[in-house]
Structures are given as structure tokens and as C-alpha cells.
XYZ file of N, CA, C and O in Angstrom:
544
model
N -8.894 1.263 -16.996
C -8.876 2.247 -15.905
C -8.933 1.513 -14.569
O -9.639 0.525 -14.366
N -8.176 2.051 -13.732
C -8.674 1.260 -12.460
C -8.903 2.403 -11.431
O -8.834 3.618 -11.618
N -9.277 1.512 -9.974
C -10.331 2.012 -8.991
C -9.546 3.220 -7.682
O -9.819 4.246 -7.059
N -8.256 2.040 -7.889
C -7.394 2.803 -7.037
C -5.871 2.659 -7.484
O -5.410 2.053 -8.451
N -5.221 3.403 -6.482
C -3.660 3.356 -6.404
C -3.014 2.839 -5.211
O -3.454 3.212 -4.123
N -2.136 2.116 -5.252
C -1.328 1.320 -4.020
C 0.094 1.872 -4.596
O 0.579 1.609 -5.696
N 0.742 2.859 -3.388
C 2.154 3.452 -3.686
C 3.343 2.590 -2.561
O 3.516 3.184 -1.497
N 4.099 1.329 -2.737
C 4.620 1.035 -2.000
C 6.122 1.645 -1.555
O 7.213 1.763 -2.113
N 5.515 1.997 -0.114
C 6.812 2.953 0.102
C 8.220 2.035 1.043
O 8.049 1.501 2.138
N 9.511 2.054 0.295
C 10.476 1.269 1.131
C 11.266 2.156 1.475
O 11.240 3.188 0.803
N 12.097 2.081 2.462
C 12.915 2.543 3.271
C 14.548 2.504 2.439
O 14.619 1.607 1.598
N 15.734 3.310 2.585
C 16.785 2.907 2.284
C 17.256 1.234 2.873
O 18.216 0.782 2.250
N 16.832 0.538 3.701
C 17.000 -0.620 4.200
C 16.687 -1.844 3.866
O 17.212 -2.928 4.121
N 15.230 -1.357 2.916
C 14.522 -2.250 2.270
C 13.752 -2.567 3.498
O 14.063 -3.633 4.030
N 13.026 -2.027 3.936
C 12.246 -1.903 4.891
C 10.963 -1.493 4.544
O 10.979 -0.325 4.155
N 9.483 -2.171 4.528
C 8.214 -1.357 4.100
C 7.560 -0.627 4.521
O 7.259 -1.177 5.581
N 6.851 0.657 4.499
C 5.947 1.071 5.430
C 5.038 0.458 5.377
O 4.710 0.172 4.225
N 4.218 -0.033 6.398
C 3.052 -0.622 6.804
C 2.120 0.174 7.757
O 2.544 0.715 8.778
N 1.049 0.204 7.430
C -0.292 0.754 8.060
C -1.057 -0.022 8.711
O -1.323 -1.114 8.210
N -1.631 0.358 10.050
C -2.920 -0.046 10.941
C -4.119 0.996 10.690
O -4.321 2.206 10.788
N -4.863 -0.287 10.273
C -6.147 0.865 9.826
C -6.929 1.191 11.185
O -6.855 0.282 12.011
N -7.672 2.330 11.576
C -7.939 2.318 12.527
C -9.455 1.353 13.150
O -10.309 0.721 12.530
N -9.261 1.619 14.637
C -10.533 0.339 14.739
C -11.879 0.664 14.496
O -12.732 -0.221 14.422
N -12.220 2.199 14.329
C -13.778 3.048 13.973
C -13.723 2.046 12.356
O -14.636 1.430 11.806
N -12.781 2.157 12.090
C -13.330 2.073 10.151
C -14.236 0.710 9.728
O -14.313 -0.488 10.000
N -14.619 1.330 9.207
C -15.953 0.301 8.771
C -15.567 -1.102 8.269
O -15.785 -2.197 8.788
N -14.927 -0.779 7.106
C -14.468 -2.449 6.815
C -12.802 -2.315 7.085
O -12.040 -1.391 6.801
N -12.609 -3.302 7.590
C -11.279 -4.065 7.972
C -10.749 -3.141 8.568
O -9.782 -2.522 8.125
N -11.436 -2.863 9.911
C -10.925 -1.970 11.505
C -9.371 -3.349 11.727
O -9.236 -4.571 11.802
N -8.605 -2.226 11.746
C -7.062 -3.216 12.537
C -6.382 -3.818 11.867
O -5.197 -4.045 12.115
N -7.114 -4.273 10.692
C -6.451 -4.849 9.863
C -4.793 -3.653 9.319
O -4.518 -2.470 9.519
N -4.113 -4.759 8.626
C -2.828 -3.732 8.587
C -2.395 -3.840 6.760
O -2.363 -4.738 5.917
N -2.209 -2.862 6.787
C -1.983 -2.308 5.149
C -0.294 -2.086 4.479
O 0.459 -1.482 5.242
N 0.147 -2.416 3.490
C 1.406 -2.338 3.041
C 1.388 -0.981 1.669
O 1.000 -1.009 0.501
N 1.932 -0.030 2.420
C 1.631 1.254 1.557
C 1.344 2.109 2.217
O 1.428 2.189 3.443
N 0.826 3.134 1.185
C -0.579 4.346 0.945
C -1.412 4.123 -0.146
O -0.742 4.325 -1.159
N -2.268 3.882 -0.358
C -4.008 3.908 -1.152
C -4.429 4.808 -1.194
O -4.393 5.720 -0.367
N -5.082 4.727 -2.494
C -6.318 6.288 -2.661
C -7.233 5.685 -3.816
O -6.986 4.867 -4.702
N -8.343 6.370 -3.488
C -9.551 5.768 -4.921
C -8.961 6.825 -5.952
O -8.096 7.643 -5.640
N -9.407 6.737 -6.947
C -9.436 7.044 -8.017
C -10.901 8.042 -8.279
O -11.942 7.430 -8.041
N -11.000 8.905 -8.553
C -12.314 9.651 -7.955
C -12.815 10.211 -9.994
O -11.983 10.498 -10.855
N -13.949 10.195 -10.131
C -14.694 9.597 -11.135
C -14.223 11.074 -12.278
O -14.582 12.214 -11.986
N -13.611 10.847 -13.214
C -13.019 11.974 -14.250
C -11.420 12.181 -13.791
O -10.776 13.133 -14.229
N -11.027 11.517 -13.166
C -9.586 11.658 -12.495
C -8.679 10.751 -13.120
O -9.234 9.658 -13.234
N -7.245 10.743 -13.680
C -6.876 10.214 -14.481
C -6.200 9.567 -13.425
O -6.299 10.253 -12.408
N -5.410 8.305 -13.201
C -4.571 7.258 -12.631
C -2.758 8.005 -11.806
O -2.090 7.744 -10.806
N -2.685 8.716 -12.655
C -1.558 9.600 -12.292
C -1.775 10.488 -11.623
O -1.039 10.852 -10.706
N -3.555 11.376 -12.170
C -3.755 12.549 -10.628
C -3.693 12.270 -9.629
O -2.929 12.796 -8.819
N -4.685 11.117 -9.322
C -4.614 10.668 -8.250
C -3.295 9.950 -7.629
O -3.530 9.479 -6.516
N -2.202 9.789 -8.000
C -1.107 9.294 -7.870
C -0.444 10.862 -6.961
O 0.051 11.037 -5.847
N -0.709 11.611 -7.929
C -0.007 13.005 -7.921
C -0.788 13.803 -6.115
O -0.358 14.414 -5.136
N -2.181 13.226 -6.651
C -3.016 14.179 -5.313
C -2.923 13.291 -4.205
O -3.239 13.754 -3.109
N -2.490 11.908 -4.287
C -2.208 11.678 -2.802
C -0.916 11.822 -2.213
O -0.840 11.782 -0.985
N 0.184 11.995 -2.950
C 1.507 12.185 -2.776
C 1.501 13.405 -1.781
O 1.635 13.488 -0.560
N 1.204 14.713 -3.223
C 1.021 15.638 -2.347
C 0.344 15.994 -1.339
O 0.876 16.771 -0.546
N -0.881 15.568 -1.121
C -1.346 15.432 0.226
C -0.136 15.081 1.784
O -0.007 15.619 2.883
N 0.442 14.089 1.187
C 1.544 13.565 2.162
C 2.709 14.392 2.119
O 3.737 14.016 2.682
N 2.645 15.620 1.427
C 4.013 16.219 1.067
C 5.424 15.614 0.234
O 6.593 15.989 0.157
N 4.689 14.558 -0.292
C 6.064 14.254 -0.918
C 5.834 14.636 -2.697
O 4.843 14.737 -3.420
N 7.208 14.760 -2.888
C 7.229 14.865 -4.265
C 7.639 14.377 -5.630
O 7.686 15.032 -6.671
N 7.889 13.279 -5.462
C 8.816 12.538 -6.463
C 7.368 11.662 -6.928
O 6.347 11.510 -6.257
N 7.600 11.276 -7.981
C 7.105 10.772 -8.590
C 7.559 9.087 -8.236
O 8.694 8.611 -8.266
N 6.321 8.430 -7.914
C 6.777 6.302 -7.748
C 6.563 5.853 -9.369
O 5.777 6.138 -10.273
N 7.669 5.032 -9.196
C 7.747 4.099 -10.147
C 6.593 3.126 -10.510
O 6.195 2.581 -9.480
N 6.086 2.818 -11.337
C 5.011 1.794 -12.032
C 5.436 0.447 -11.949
O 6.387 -0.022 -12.575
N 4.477 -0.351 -10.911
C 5.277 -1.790 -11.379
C 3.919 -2.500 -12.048
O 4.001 -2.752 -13.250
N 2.619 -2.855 -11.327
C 2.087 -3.683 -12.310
C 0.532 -3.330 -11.997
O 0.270 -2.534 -11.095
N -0.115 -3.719 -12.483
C -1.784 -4.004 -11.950
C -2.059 -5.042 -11.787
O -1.519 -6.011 -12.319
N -3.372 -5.064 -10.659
C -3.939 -5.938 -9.772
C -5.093 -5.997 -9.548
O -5.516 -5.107 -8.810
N -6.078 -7.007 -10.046
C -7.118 -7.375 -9.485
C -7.608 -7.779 -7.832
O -6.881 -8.492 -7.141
N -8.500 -7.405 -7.479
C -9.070 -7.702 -6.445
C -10.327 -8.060 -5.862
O -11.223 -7.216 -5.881
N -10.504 -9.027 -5.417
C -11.909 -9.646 -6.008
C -11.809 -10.331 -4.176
O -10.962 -11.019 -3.606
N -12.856 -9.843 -3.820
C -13.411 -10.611 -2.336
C -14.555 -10.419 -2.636
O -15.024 -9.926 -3.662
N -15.414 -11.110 -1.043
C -16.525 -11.378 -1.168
C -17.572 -9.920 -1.232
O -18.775 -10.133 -1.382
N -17.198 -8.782 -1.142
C -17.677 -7.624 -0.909
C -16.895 -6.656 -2.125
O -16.880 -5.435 -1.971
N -16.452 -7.092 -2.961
C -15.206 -5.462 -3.715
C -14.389 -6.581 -4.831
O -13.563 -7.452 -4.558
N -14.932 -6.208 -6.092
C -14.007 -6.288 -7.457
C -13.281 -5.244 -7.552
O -14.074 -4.364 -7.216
N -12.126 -4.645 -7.825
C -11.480 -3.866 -8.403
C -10.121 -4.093 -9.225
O -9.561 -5.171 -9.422
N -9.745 -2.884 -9.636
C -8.737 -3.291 -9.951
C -7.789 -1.873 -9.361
O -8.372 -0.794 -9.253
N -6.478 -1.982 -9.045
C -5.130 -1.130 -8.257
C -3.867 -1.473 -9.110
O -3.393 -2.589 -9.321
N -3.335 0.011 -9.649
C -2.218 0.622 -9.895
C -1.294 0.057 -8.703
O -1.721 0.456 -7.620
N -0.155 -0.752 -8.591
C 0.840 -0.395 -7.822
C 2.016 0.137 -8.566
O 2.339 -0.068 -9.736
N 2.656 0.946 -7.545
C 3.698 1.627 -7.672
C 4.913 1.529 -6.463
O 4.626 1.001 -5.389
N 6.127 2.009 -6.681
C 7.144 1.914 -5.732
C 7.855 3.133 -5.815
O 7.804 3.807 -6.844
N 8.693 3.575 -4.557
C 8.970 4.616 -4.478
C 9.832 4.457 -2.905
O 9.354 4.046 -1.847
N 11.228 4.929 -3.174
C 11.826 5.093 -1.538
C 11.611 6.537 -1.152
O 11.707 7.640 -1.692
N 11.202 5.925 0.285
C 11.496 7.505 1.372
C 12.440 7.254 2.479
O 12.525 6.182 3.078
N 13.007 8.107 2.667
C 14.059 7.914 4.323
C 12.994 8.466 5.775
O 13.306 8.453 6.966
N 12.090 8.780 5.335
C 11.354 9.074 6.726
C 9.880 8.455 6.297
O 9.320 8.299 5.212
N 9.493 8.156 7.785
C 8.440 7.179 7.954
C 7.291 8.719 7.688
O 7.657 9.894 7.723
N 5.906 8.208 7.437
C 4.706 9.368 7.037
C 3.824 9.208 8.520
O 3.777 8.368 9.419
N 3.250 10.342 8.264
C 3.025 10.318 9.610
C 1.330 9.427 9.607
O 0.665 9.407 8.571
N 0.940 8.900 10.615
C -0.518 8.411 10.442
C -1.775 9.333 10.157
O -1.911 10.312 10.890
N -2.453 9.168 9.426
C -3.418 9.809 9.190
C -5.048 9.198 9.764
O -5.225 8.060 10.198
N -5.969 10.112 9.654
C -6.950 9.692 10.163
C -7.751 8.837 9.868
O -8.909 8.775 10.280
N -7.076 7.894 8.929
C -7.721 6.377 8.908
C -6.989 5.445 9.170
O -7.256 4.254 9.014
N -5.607 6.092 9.762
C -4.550 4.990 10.455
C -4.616 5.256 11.323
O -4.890 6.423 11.601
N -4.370 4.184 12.387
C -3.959 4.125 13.896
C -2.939 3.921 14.200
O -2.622 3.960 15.389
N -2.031 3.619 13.186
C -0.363 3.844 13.069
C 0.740 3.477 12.061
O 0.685 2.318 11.647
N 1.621 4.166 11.644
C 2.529 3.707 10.361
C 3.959 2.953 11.182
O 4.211 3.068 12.382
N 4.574 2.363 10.407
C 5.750 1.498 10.994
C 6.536 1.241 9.697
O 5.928 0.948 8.668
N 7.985 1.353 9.729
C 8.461 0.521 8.986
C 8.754 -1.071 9.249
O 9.456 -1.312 10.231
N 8.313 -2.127 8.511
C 8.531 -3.856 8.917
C 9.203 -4.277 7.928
O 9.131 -3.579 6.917
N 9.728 -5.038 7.891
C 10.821 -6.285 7.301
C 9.612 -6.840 6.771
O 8.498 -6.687 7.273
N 9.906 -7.565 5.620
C 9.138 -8.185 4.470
C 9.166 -9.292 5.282
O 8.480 -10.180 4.775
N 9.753 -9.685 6.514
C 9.387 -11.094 7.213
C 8.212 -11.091 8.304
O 7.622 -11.971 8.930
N 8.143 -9.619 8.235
C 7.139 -9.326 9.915
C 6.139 -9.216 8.307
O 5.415 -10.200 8.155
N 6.093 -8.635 7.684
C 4.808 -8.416 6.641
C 4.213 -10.145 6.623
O 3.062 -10.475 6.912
N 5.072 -10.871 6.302
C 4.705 -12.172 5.910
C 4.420 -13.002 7.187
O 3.762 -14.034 7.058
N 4.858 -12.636 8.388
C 4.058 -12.859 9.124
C 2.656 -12.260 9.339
O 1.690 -13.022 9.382
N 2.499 -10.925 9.477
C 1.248 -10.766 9.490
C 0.205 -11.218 8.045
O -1.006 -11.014 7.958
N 0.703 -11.585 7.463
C 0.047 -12.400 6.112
C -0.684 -13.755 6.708
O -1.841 -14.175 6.671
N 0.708 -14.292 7.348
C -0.176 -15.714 7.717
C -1.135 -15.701 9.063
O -1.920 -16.631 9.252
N -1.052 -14.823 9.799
C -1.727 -14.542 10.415
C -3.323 -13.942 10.294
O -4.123 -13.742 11.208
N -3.499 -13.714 8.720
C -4.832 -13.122 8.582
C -5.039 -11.700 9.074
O -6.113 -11.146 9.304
N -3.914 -11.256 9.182
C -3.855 -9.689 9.353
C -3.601 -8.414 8.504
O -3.403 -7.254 8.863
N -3.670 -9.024 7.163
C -3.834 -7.922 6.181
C -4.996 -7.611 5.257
O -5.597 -8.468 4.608
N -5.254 -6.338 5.253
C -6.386 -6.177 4.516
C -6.332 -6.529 3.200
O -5.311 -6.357 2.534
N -7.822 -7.239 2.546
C -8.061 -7.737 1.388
C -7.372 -6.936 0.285
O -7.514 -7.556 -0.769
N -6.680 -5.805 0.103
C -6.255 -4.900 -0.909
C -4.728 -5.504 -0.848
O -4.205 -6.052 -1.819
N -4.118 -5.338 0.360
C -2.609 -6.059 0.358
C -2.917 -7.413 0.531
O -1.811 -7.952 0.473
N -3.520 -8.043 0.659
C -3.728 -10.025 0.366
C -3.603 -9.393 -0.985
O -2.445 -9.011 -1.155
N -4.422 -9.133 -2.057
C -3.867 -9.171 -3.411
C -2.676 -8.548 -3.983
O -2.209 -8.876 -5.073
N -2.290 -7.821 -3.372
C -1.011 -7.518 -4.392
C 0.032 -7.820 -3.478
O 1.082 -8.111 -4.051
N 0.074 -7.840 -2.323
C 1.489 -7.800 -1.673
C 2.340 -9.738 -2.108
O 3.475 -10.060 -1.755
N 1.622 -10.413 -2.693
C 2.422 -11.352 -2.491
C 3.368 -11.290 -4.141
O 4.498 -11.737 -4.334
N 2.420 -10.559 -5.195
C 3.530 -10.511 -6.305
C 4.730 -9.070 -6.425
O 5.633 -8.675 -7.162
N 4.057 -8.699 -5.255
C 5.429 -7.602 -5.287
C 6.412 -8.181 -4.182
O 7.484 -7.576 -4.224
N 6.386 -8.915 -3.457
C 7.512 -9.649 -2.742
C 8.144 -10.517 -3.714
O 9.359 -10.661 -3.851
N 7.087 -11.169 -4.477
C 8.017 -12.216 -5.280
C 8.518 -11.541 -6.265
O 9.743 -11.453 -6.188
N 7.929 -10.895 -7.397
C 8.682 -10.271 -8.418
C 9.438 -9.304 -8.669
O 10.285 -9.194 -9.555
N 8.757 -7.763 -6.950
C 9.723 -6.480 -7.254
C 10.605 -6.559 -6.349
O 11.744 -6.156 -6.581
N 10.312 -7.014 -5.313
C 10.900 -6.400 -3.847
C 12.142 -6.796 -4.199
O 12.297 -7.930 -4.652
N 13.213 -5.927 -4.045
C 14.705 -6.021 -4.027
C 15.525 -6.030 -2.424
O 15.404 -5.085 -1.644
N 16.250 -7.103 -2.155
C 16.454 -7.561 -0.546
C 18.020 -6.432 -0.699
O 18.966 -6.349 -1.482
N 17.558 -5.717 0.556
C 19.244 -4.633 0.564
C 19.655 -5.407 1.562
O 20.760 -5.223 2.072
């Protein structure tokens, strides 16, 4: 079972959405996120929660399954569902973002080396560049 879900959303361009978390939030204010996330909430199966954050966002299609991911920092073991899924329109920010963007897997990897992604995308975003991400 795991803790959460990571739904990576690309663009017809091959373009990612990326998130700024906002600067109130407790851990990793600013830091910037590749996706949408959601916990997994305790009797909730991996797919509800797949299903209840979608719809929350209004979308409806079902993302594709690519792999699971451990995550292990100095504060948080878990483990995250990723998934993939295209949209043609960007989502709008929500109230733990301070803003959504679509970026090029080169601006992502810049903000990588820069120390600007939160500990959830440091773990998975580098095997979904190498193994899923498909370059349009």
C-alpha cells in the first residue's frame, strides 16, 4: 500500500505541469513540485484517491500507472504511486500552490540542480525522465 499518489500531468508538447508550493506551507514553502499529489487517507484504496483528486480538479480520465517510489529524507519514509496522464489545459493553482506552469523537462532539470524541488519530486522525477518521459 502506499502513502500517496503523484499524477504526472504533460501537455500535448511534452511539456510538464509544475507546481510552486506556496510560501505559508510548512515544509518546503517555494519549493516547486512536478505534478499533482494527494495522501492516501487511512481505508482508502490507491485508485480512490487517484479518482478523488482528479475529480476534485475536474478532470476525468483516468492516468496511466507507471511505477512506485520510495521516499526516504531526513523527516518522511514513504512510499508514491506515480502515474501519467495528458491534459491540453494548464489546472488552475490551488491553495497550497502559489502557481502552476507548464516547463520543459530542461527548466525541470534545471530547477533540480538548483535544489529547487521538493523532496517528493527529488525522488521520483529523475526515473520518470529517464525511463517514461517520451520527447515530442
Amino acid at each position: 500500500m502506499s502513502d500517496s499518489i503523484i499524477v504526472v500531468i504533460e501537455n500535448p508538447d511534452g511539456r510538464l505541469l509544475v507546481h510552486q508550493r506556496t510560501l505559508i506551507k510548512r515544509k518546503y514553502a517555494g519549493l516547486f513540485g512536478v505534478g499533482i499529489n494527494a495522501r492516501i487517507q487511512a481505508g482508502e484504496s490507491n485508485e480512490d484517491a487517484v479518482e478523488k483528486k482528479l475529480r476534485s480538479l475536474i478532470i476525468s480520465t483516468m492516468p496511466e500507472y507507471l511505477f512506485l517510489c520510495h521516499v526516504t529524507t531526513p523527516t518522511t519514509r514513504e512510499h508514491a504511486e506515480v502515474y501519467r496522464m495528458v491534459k491540453e489545459t494548464l489546472l488552475p493553482s490551488d491553495r497550497n500552490m502559489q502557481k502552476t506552469e507548464w516547463m520543459s523537462v530542461e527548466q525541470i532539470n534545471d530547477l533540480e540542480k538548483r535544489l529547487l524541488l521538493c523532496p517528493l519530486t527529488t525522488a521520483f522525477y529523475p526515473t520518470f525522465r529517464d525511463k517514461y518521459y517520451i520527447k515530442r
